[in-house]
CSV table of C-alpha atoms in Angstrom, one decimal:
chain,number,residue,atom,x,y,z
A,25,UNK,CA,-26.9,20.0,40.0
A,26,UNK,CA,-25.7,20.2,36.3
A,27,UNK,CA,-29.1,20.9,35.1
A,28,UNK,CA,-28.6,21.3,31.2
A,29,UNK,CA,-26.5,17.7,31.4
A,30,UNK,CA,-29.9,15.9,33.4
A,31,UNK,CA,-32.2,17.3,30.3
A,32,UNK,CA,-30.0,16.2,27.6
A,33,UNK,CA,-29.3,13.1,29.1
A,34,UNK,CA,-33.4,12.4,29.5
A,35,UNK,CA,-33.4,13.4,25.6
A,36,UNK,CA,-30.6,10.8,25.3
A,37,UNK,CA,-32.6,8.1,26.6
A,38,UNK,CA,-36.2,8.9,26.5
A,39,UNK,CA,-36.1,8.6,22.3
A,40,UNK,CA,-38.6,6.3,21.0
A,41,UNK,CA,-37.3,3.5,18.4
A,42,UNK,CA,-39.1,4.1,15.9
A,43,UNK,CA,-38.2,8.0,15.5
A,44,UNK,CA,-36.5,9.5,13.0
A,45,UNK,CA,-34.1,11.3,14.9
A,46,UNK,CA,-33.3,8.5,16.9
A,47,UNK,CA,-32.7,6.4,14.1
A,48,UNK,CA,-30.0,8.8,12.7
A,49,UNK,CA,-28.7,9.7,16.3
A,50,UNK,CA,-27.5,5.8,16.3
A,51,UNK,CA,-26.3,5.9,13.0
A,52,UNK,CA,-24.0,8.7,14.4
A,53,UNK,CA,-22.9,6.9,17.4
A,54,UNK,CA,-22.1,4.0,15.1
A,55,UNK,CA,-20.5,6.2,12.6
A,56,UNK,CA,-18.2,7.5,15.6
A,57,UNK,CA,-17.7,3.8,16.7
A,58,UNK,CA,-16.2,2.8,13.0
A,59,UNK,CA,-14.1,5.8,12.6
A,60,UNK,CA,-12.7,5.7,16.1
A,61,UNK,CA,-12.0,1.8,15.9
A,62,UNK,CA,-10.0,2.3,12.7
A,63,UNK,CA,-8.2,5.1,13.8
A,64,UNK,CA,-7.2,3.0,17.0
A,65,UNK,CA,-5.8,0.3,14.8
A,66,UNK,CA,-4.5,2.1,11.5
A,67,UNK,CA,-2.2,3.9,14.0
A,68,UNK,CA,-1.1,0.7,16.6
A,69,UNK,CA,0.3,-0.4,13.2
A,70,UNK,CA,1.9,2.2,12.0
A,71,UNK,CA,3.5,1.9,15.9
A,72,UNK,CA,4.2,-1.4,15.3
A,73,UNK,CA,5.8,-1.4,12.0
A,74,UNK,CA,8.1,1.3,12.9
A,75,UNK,CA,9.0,-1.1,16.4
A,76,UNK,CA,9.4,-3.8,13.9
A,77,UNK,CA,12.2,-1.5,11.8
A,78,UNK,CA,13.9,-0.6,15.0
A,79,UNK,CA,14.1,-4.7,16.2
A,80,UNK,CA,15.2,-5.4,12.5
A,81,UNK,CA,18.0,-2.8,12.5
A,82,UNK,CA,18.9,-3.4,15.8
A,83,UNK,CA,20.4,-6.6,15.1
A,84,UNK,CA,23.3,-4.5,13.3
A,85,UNK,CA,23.5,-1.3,14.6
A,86,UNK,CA,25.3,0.1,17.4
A,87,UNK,CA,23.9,2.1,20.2
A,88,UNK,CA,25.8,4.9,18.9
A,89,UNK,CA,27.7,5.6,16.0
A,90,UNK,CA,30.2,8.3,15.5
A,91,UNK,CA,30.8,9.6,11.7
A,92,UNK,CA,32.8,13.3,10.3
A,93,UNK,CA,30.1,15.8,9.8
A,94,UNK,CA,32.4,16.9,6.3
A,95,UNK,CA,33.2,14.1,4.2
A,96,UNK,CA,32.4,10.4,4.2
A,97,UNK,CA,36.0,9.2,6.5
A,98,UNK,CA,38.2,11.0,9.1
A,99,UNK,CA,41.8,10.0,10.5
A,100,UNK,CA,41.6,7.5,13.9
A,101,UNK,CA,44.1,6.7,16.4
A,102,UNK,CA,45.0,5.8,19.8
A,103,UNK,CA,44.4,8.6,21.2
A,104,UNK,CA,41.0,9.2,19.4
A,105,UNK,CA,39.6,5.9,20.9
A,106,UNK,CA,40.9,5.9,24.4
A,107,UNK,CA,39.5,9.7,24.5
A,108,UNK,CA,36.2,7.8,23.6
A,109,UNK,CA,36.5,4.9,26.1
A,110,UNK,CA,37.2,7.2,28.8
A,111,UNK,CA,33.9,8.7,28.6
A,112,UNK,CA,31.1,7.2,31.4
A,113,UNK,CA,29.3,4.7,30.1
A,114,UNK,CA,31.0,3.7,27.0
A,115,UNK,CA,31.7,-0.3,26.9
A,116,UNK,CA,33.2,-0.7,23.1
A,117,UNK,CA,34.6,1.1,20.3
A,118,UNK,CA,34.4,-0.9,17.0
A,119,UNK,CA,36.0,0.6,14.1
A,120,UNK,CA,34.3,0.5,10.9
A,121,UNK,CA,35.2,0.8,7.4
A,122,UNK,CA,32.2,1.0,5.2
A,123,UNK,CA,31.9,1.7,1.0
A,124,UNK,CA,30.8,0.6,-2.2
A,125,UNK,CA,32.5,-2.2,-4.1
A,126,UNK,CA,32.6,-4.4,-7.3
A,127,UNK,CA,31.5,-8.1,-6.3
A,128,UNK,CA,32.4,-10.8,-8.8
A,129,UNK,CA,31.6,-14.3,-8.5
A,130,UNK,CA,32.5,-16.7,-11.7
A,131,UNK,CA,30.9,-14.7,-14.2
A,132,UNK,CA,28.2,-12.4,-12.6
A,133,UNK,CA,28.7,-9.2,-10.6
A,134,UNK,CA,27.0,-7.1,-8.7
A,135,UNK,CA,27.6,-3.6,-6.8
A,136,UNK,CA,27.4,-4.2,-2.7
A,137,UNK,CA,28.5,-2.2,0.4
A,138,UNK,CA,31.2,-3.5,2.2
A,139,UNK,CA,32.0,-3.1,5.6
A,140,UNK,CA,35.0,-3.9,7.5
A,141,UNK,CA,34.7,-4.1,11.2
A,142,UNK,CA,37.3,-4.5,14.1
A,143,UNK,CA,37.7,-7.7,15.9
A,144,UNK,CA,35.5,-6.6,19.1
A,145,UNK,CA,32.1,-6.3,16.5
A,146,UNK,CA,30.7,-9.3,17.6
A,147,UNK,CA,31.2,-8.3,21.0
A,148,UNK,CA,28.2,-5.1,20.4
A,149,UNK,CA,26.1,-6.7,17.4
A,150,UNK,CA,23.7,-8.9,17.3
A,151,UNK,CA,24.5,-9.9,13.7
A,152,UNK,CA,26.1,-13.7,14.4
A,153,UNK,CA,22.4,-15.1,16.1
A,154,UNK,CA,21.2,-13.6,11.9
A,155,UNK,CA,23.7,-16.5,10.6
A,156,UNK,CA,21.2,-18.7,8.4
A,157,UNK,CA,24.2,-20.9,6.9
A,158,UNK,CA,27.6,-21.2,7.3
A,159,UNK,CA,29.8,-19.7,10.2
A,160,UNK,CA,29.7,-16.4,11.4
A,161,UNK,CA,33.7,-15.7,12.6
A,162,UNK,CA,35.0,-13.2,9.9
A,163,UNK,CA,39.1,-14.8,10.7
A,164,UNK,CA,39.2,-18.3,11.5
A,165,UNK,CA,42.4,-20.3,11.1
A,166,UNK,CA,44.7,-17.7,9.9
A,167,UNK,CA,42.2,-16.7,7.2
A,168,UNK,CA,40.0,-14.3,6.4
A,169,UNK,CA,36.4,-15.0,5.6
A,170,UNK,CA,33.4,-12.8,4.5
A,171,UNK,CA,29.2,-12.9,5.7
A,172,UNK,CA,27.5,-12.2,2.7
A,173,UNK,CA,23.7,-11.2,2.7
A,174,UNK,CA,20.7,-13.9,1.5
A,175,UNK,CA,20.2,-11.5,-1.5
A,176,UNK,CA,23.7,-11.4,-2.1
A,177,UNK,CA,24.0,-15.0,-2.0
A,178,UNK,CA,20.7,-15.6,-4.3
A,179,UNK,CA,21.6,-13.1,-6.8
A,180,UNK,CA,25.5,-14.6,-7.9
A,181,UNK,CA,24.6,-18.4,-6.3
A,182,UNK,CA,27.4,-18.1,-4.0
A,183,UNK,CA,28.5,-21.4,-2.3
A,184,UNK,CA,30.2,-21.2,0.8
A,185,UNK,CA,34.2,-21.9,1.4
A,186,UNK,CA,34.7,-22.9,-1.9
A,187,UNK,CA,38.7,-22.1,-2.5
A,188,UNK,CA,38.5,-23.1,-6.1
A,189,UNK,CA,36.3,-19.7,-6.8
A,190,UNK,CA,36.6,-17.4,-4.3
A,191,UNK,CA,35.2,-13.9,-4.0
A,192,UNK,CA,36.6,-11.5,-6.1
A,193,UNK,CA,35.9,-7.6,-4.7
A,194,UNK,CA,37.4,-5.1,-6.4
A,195,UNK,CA,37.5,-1.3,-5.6
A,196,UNK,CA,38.8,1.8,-8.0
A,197,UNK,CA,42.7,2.1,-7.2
A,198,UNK,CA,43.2,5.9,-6.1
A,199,UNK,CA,46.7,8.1,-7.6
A,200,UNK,CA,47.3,10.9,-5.3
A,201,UNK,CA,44.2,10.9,-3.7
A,202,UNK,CA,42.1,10.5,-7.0
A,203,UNK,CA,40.5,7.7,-8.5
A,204,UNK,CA,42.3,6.5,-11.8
A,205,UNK,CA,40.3,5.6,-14.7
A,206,UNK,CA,41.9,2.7,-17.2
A,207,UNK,CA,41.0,0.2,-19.7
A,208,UNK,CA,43.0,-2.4,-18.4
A,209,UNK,CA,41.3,-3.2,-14.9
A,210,UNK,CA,44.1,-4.6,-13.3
A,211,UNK,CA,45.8,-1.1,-13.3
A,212,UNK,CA,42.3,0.8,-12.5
A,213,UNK,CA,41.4,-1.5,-10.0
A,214,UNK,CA,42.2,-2.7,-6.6
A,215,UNK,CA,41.5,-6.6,-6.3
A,216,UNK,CA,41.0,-9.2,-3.1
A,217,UNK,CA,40.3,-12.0,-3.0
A,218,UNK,CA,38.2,-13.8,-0.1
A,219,UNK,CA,36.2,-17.0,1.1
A,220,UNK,CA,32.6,-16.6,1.2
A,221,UNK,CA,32.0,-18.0,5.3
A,222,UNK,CA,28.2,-17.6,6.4
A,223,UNK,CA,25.0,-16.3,5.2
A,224,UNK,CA,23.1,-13.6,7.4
A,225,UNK,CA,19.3,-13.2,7.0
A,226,UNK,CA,18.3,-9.7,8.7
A,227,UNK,CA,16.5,-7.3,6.6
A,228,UNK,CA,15.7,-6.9,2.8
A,229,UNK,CA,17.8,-3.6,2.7
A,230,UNK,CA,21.1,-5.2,4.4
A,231,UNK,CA,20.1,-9.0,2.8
A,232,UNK,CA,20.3,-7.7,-0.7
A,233,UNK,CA,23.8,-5.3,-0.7
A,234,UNK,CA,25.9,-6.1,2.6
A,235,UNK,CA,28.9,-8.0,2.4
A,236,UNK,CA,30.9,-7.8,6.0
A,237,UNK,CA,34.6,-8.5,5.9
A,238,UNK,CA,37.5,-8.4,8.6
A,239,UNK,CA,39.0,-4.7,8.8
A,240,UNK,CA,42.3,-6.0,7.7
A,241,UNK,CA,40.8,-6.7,4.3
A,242,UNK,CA,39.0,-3.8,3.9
A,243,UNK,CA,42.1,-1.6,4.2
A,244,UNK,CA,43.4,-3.4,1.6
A,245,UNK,CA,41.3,-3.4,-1.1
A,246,UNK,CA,40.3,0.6,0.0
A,247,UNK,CA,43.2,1.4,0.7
A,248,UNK,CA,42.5,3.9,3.6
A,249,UNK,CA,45.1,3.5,5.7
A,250,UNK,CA,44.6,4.4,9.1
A,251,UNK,CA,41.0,6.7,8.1
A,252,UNK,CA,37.4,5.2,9.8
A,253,UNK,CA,34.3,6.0,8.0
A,254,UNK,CA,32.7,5.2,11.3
A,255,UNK,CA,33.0,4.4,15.1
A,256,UNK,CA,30.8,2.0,16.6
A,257,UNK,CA,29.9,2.7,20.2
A,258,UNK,CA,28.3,-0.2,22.7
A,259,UNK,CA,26.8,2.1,25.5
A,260,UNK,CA,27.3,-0.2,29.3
A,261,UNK,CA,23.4,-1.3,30.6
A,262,UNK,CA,23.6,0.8,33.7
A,263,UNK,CA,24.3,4.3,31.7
A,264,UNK,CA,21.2,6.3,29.7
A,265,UNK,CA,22.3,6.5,25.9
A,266,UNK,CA,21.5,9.9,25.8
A,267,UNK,CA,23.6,11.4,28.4
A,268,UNK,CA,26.4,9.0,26.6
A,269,UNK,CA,25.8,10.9,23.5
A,270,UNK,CA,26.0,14.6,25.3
A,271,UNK,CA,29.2,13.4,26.7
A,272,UNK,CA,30.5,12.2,23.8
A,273,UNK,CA,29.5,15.0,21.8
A,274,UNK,CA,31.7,17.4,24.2
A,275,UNK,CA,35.0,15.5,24.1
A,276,UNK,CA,34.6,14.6,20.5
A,277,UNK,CA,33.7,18.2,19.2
A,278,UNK,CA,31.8,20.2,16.5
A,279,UNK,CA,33.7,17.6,13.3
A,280,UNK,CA,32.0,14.7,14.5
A,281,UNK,CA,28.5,13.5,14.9
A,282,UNK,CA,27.4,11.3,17.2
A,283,UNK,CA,23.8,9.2,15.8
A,284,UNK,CA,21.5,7.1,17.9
A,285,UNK,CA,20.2,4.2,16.7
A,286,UNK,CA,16.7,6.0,15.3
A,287,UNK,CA,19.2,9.2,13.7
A,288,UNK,CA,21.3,6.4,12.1
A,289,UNK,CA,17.6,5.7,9.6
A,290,UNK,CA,16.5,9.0,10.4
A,291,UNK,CA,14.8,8.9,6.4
A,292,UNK,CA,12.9,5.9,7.2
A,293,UNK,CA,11.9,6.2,10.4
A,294,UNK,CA,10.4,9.7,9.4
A,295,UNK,CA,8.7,8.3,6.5
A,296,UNK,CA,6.7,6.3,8.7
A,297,UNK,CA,5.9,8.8,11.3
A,298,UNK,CA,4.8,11.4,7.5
A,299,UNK,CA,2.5,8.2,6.8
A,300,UNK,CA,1.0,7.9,10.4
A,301,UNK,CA,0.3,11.9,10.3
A,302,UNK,CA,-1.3,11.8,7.0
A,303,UNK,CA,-3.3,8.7,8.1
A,304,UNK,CA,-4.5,9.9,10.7
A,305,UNK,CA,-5.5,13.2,9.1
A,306,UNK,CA,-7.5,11.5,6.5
A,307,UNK,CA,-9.2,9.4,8.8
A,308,UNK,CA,-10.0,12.5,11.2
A,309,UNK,CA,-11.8,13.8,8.4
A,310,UNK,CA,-13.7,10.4,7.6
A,311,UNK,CA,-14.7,10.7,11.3
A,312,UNK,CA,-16.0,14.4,10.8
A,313,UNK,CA,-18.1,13.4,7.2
A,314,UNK,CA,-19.2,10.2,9.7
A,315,UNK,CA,-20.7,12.6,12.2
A,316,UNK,CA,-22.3,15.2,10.0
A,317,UNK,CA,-25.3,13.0,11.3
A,318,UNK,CA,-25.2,14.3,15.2
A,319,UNK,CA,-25.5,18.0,13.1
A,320,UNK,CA,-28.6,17.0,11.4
A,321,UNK,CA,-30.1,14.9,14.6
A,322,UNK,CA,-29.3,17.5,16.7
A,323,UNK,CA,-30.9,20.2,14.5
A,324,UNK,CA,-33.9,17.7,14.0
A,325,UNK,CA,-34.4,17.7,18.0
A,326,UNK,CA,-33.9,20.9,18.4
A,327,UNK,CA,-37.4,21.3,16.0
A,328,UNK,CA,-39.0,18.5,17.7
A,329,UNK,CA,-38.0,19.9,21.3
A,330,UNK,CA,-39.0,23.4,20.7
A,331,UNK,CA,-41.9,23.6,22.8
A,332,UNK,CA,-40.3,22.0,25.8
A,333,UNK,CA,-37.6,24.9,25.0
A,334,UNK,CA,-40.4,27.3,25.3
A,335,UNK,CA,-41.3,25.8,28.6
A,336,UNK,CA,-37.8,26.2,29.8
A,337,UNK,CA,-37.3,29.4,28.8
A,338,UNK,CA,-40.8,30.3,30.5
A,339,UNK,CA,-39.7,29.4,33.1
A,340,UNK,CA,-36.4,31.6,33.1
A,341,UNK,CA,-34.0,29.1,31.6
A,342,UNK,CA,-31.4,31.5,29.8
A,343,UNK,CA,-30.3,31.3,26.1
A,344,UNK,CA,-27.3,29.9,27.6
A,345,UNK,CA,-28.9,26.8,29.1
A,346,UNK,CA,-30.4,26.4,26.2
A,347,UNK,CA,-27.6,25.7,24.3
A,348,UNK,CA,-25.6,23.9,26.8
A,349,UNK,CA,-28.5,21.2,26.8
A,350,UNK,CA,-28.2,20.3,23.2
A,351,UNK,CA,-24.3,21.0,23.0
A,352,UNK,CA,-23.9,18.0,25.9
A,353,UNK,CA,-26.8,16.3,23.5
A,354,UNK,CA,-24.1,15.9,20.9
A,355,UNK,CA,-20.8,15.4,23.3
A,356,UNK,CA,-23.3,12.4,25.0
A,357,UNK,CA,-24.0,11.3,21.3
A,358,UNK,CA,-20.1,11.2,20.0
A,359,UNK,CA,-18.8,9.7,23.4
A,360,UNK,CA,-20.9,6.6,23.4
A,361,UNK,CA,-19.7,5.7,19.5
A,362,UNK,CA,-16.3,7.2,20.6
A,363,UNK,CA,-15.9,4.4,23.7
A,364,UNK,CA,-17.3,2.1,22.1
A,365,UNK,CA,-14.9,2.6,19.2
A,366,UNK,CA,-12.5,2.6,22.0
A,367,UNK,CA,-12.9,-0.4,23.2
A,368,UNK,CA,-13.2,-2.3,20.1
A,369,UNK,CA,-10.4,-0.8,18.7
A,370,UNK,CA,-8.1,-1.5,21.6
A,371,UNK,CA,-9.7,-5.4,22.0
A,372,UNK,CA,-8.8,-6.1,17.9
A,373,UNK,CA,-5.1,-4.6,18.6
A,374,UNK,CA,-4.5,-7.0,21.8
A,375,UNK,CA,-5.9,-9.8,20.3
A,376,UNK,CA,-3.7,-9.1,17.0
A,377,UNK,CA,-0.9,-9.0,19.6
A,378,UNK,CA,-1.6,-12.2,21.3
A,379,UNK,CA,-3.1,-14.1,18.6
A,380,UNK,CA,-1.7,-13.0,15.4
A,381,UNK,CA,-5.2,-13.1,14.3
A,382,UNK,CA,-4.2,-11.1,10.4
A,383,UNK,CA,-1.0,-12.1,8.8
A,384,UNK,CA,1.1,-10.8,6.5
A,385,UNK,CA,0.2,-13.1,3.8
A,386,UNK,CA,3.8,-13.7,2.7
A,387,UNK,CA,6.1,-16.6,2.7
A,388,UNK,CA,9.0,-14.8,2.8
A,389,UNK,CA,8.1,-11.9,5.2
A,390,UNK,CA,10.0,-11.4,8.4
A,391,UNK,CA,7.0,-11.6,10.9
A,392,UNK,CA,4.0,-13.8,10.2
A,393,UNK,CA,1.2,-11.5,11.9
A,394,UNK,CA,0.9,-7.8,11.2
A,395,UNK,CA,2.5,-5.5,14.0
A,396,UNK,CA,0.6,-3.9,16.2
A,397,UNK,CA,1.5,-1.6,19.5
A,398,UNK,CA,-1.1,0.6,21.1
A,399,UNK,CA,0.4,3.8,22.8
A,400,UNK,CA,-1.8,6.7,24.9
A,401,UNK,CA,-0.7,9.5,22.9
A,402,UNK,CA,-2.8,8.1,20.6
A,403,UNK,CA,-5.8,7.8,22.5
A,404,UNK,CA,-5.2,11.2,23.5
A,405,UNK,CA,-4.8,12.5,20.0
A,406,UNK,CA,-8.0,10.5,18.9
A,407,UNK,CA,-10.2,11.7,22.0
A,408,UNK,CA,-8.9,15.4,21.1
A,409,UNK,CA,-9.8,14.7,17.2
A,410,UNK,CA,-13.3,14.0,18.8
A,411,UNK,CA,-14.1,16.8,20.7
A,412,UNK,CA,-13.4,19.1,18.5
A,413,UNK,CA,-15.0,17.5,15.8
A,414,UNK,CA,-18.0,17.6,18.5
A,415,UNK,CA,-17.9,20.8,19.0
A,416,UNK,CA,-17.9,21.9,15.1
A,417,UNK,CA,-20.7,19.6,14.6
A,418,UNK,CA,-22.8,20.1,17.6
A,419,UNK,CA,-22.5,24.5,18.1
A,420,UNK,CA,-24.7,25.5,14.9
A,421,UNK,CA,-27.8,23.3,16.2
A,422,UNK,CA,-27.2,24.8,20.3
A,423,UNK,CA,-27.0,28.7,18.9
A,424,UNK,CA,-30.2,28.0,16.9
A,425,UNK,CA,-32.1,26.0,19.5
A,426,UNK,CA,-32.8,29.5,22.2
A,427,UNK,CA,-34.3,31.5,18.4
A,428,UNK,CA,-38.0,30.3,19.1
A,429,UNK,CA,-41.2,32.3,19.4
A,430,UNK,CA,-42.5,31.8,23.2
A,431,UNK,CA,-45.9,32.7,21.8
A,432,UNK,CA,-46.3,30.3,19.0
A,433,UNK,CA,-45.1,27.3,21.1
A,434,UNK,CA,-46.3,27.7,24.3
C-alpha cells in the first residue's frame, strides 16, 4: 500500500471550495492545462509547416542529388553514369545544369536561375502536375521551349509562345576559363534565344527566380561542355534511400556528395527545427512562471496540514513520508492540468487537421488551413518539461513540511 500517495490523494480531494488553497491549487491545474495545450499546438505546427516545405520542395527535387564537394561543376560521362546506374536501387540519373542568368523580355530584365535538365527529368519530378498555363514539354516539334516561374512570369508580363519576342537569356562569355568583361555586350555576353512554353506554380522561392530549359540550351548559352553542376538520382520504391546513398557514396568517392532531399534545404529546414527549440523553450518557461502557484499552494497546505503532520509523525511516520506526501500532492496537481492540457491540445490539432478550422488568411497562400501534425516525441518532451518543472516547484514545500514542533501541534 503506497501510503504517502492515499494521503495526498485524500488532501487532493477532500479540499473545501471555498478555501484559499484550493482556489489557487485549480488556478495551478489550469495554469498547467494552458501552458501544456499551447505547447501541444505551437509545436504540431511547427511539424506541420516543416511537412508542408518538404511536400512543396518535393515536387522538384530528386530523391538524391549528387554535386562536387570543391567547386560548383565537375566533368560527366558515360562511364560516370553507368557506374551510378549500376548501383542497387538507383532507377534514373538526370543530368542537370544549373546557374545564374540575365533574363530579358522586351524591355525589362531580371536575374533568374536557370536549370537545364536531361530529357528523362519528367520521368523523376513532379514538376509537370505544377503547370498552371501553358505546356509542360521543354522540346516539342523540333524546338526548344522554356517553364518559367508565376513570379517570373508576373514580374516581365511574359506571354506564352509568342515568336515575335522571344526570351532573351544571356550569360557572361568565358576566355580561357575567365569571364570577359566588355562594353559592347554582344562580345561580353553569350545570348539564346527561346519560346516561353508553360507556367509552373510550386513555391515562392522557385516561382519567383526558376526558369527550366532543355540541357541542349543550357550548354549553349553556359557553355560547359560536357561539365554537370548536378546529378539527379530517382531511388526505385522497393529500395531504402539511405542505403542508396551509402552505396552511392562508396562508388562515387570522397569529390562528390551525395544530398537527400532534407540536406538539399538543409538552411531552411534547420531554421525551423532553431524556431521549434526556441519555442518550446520559451513556452517551458511560461509553464514553469504558470505553476509557481502549486509552490505557494503547496507551502500553504503544508501550514494548514501541520497538525495532521504531527499526528503522522506521532505515530512514527518518517521525515521521508512526510515529504513524499506533499511531493505526490504537487505531481497529482500538475498531472490533472497537464492531461487535461493533453487532451485539449491534441483534440484542437485533429480537428485543425480534419476541419481546417484556422486558415491562413491569405489569398495567395499555398494551403488554406494552417498545418498541423502531432508527433510522440513531443508529448514525450512536454510530459518531461512537466516533471521536472514538478519537481523544482513541489521539493522546497515537501523538505519544509517534516520541520514542525510535535509539542506545539499536537
Amino acid at each position: 500500500m503506497n501510503v504517502p500517495f492515499l494521503i495526498a490523494q485524500r488532501y487532493f480531494r477532500s479540499k473545501k471550495k471555498r478555501n484559499i488553497i484550493s482556489i489557487i491549487s485549480n488556478i495551478s491545474m489550469i495554469g498547467v492545462a494552458v501552458g501544456t495545450m499551447a505547447l501541444i499546438i505551437v509545436l504540431s505546427v511547427f511539424n506541420g509547416l516543416e511537412d508542408l516545405v518538404r511536400s512543396l520542395y518535393g515536387k522538384s527535387d530528386p530523391d538524391l542529388k549528387i554535386a562536387a564537394v570543391q567547386g560548383k561543376s565537375f566533368e560527366s560521362n558515360a562511364f560516370l553514369v553507368n557506374r551510378m546506374k549500376a548501383v542497387p536501387g538507383v532507377e534514373l540519373v538526370t543530368e542537370v545544369i544549373e546557374d545564374n542568368a540575365l533574363l530579358r523580355y522586351h524591355e525589362r530584365q531580371m536575374v533568374v536561375k536557370l536549370k537545364g535538365v536531361s530529357e528523362n527529368y519528367y520521368a523523376q519530378s513532379d514538376i509537370d502536375s505544377a503547370i498552371v498555363d501553358g505546356d509542360h514539354r521543354l522540346h516539342r516539334d523540333g524546338q526548344d521551349y522554356a517553364l518559367i516561374g508565376a513570379g517570373v512570369q508576373h514580374e516581365l508580363s511574359i506571354a506564352l509562345e509568342n515568336r515575335f519576342s522571344p526570351l532573351q537569356l544571356m550569360y557572361p562569355r568565358n576566355v580561357a576559363g575567365k569571364r570577359t568583361l566588355s562594353i559592347n555586350p554582344e562580345s561580353a555576353f553569350n545570348q539564346e534565344p527561346i519560346l516561353a512554353g508553360g507556367v509552373f506554380y510550386i513555391e515562392q522561392h522557385l516561382d519567383d527566380s526558376y526558369i527550366f530549359v532543355p540541357i541542349g540550351f543550357a550548354q549553349r548559352l553556359l557553355n560547359y561542355g560536357n561539365r554537370r553542376t548536378a546529378l539527379e538520382v530517382k531511388v526505385a520504391a522497393n529500395r531504402p534511400i539511405e542505403e542508396v546513398k551509402a552505396e552511392l557514396k562508396q562508388v562515387l568517392g570522397p569529390q562528390f556528395s551525395v544530398l537527400d532531399s532534407d540536406e538539399q534545404h538543409v538552411s531552411l529546414l534547420k531554421a525551423i527545427k532553431v524556431e521549434k527549440m526556441f519555442v518550446f523553450i520559451t513556452f517551458a518557461f511560461i509553464l514553469l512562471i504558470a505553476s509557481l502557484n502549486i509552490f505557494f499552494s503547496l507551502s500553504m497546505l503544508v501550514i494548514d496540514k501541520r497538525k495532521d503532520v504531527a499526528v503522522l509523525m506521532a505515530m512514527g511516520a518518517t521525515p521521508n513520508v512526510i515529504r513524499r506526501i506533499f511531493l505526490m500532492e504537487g505531481a497529482i496537481v500538475a498531472q490533472v492540468g497537464a492531461i487535461t492540457g493533453l487532451v485539449l491540445g491534441v483534440s484542437i490539432c485533429w480537428l485543425q487537421q480534419q476541419f481546417g478550422l484556422v486558415s491562413m488568411g491569405m489569398a495567395t497562400s499555398v494551403v488554406e488551413a494552417y498545418p498541423v501534425k502531432m508527433q510522440a516525441a513531443d508529448v514525450l518532451w512536454v510530459g518531461i518539461a512537466i516533471v521536472v518543472i514538478t519537481i523544482l516547484v513541489s521539493v522546497r514545500p515537501a523538505l519544509n513540511a517534516p520541520q514542525i514542533d510535535l509539542r506545539e501541534n499536537l
